Tab-separated table of C-alpha atoms in Angstrom:
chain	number	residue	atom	x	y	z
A	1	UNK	CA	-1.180	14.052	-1.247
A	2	UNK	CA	-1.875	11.763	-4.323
A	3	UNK	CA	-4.254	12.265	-6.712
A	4	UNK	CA	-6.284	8.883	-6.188
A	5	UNK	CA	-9.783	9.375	-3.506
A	6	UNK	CA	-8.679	6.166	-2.300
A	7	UNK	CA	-5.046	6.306	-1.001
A	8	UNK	CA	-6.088	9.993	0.030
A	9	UNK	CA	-8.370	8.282	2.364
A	10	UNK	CA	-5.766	6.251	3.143
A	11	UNK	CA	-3.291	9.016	4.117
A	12	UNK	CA	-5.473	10.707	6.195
A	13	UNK	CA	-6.810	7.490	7.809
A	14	UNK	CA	-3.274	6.752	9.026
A	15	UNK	CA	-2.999	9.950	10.985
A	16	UNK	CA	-5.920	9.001	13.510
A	17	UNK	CA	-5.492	6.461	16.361
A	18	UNK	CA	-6.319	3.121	15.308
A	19	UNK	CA	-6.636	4.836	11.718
A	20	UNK	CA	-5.813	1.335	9.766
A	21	UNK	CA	-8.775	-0.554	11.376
A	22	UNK	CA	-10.937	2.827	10.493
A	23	UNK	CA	-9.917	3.036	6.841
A	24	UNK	CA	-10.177	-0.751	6.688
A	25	UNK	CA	-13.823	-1.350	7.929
A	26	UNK	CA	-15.311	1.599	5.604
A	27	UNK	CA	-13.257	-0.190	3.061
A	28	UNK	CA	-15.124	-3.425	3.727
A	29	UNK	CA	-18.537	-1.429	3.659
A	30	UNK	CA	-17.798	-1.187	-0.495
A	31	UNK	CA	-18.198	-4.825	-0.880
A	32	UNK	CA	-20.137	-6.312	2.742
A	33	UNK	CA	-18.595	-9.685	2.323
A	34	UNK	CA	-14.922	-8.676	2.979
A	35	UNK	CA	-16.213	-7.757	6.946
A	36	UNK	CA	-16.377	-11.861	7.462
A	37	UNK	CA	-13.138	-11.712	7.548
A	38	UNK	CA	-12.696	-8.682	9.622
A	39	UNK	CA	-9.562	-7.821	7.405
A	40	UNK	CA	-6.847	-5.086	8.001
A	41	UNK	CA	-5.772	-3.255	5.514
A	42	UNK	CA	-1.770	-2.559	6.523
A	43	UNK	CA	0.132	-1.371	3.788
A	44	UNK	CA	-1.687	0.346	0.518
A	45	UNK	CA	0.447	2.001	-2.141
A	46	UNK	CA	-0.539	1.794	-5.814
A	47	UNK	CA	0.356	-1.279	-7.379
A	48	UNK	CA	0.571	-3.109	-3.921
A	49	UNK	CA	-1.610	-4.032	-1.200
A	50	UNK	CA	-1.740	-5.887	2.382
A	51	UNK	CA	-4.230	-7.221	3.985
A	52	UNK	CA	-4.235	-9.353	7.583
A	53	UNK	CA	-6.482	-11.123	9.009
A	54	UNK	CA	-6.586	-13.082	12.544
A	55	UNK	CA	-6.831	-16.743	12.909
A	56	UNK	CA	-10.054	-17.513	14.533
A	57	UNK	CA	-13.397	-20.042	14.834
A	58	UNK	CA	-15.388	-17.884	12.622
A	59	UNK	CA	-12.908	-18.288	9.754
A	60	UNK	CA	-12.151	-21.960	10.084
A	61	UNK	CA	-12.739	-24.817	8.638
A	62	UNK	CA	-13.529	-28.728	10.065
A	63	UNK	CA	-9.773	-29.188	10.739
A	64	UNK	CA	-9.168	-25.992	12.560
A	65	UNK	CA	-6.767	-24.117	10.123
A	66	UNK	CA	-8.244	-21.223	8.091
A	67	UNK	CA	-10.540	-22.080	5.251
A	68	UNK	CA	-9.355	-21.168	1.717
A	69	UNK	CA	-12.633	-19.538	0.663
A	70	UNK	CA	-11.704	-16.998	3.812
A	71	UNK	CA	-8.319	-16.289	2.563
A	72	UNK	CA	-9.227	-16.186	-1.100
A	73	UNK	CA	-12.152	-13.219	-0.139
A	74	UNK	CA	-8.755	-11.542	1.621
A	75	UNK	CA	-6.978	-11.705	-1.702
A	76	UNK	CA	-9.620	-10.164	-3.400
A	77	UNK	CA	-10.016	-7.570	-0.609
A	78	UNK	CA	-6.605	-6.575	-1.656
A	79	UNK	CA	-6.556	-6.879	-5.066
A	80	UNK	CA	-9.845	-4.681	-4.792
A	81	UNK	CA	-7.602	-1.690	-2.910
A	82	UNK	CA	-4.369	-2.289	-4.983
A	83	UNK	CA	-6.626	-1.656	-8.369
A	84	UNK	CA	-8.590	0.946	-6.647
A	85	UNK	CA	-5.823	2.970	-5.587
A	86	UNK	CA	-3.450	2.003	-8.938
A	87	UNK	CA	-5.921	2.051	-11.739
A	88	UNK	CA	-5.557	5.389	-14.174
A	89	UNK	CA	-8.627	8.020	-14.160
A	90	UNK	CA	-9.379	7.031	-17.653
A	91	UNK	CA	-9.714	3.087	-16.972
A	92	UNK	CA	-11.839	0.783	-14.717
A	93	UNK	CA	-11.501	-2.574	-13.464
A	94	UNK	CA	-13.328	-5.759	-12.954
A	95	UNK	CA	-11.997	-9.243	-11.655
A	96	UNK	CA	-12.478	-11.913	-14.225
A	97	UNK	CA	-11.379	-14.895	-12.361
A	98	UNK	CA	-9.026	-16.512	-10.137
A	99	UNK	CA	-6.343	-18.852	-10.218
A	100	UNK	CA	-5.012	-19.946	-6.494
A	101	UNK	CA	-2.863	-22.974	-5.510
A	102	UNK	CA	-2.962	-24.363	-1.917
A	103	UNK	CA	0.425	-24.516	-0.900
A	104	UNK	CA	0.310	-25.289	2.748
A	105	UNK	CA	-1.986	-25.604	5.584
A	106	UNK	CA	-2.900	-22.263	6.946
A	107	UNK	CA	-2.433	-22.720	11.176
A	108	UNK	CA	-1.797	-18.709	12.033
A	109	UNK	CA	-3.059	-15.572	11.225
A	110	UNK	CA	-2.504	-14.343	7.419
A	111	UNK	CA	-1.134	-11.808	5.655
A	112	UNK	CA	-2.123	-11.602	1.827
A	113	UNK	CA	-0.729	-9.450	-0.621
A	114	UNK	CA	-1.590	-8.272	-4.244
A	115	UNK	CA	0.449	-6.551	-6.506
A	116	UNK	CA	1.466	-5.197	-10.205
A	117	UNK	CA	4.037	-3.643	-11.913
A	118	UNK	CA	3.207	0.154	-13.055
A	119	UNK	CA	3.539	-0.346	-16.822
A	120	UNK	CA	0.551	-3.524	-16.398
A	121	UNK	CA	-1.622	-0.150	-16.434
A	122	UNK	CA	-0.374	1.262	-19.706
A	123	UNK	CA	-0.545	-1.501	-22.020
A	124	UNK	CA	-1.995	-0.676	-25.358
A	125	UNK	CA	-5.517	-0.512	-24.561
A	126	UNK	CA	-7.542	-1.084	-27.768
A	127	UNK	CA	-11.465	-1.939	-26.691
A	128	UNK	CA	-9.737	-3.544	-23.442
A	129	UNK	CA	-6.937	-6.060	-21.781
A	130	UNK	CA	-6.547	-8.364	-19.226
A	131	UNK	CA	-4.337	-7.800	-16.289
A	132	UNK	CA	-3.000	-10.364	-14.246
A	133	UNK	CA	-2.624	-9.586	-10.538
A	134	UNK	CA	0.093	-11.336	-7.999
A	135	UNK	CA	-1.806	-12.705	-4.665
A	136	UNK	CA	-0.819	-14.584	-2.385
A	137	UNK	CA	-1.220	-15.291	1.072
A	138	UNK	CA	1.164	-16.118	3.964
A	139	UNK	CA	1.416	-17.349	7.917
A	140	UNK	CA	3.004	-15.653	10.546
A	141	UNK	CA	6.011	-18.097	10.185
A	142	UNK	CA	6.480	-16.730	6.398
A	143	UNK	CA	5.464	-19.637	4.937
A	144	UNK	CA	3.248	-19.412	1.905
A	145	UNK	CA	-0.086	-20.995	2.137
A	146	UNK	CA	-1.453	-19.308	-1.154
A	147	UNK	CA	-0.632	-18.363	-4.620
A	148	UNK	CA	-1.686	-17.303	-8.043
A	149	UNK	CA	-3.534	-14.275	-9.799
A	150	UNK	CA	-6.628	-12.307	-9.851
A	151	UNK	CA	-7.510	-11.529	-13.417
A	152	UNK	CA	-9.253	-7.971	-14.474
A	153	UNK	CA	-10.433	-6.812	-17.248
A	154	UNK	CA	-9.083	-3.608	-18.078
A	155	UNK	CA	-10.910	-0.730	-20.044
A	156	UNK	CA	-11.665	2.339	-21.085
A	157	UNK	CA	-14.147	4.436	-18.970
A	158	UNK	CA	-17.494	5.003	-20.852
């Protein structure tokens, strides 16, 4: 068992039928817009996160391939669980911004991921740092439709 709420949720989540799709819809009762995009949270581990979503009219745009704005609220919807489950008990988080380039047309499903490297969360602190996160998001033939970082704001807890 780890010592973070979140990936004990996680944990336990796992062990019950259909446990990811559990976990991931309380997950996107936190922040109500990430349940547009019916997400999935597959793979959570501190410092990485991966989250699908299906291909479909609701998440389209006027040329039938998925609309950026769709995949960008998945990279946040991981980014969001990656920093939830990674961030120290002394610190909080808070995205600052985004930085994305469209890469290719996205004509599947996708898979997006967000991660860090441990030591990102033990930089000298002072009043506060930024941390850049690694998203991106990908089609079910691998290819990359999606890239940049999330920014947060890094700080002490009050």
């Amino acid at each position: 068992m780890s010592d973070n709420y979140l990936l004990n949720m996680y944990e336990k989540a796992l062990k019950l039928p259909a446990g990811r799709k559990l976990f991931s819809m309380v997950f996107s009762r936190k922040a109500p817009y990430f349940a547009t995009i019916t997400p999935t949270i597959s793979e959570l581990r501190p410092n990485f996160c991966e989250v699908k979503f299906k291909k479909r009219k609701g998440v389209e745009n006027h040329i039938q391939t998925v609309h950026v704005i769709a995949i960008c609220n998945a990279l946040e919807c991981a980014m969001g669980a990656m920093a939830e489950s990674s961030v120290p008990k002394h610190l909080r988080w808070i995205p600052k911004g985004m930085n994305v380039n469209y890469t290719a047309k996205a004509t599947s499903d996708i898979t997006c991921v967000a991660a860090t490297d441990p030591e990102q969360w033990t930089a000298d602190l002072g009043s506060g740092y930024d941390l850049p996160v690694r998203v991106k998001g990908v089609r079910d033939d691998g290819t990359t439709v999606i890239e940049g970082t999330i920014n947060l704001w890094i700080s002490p807890k009050k």
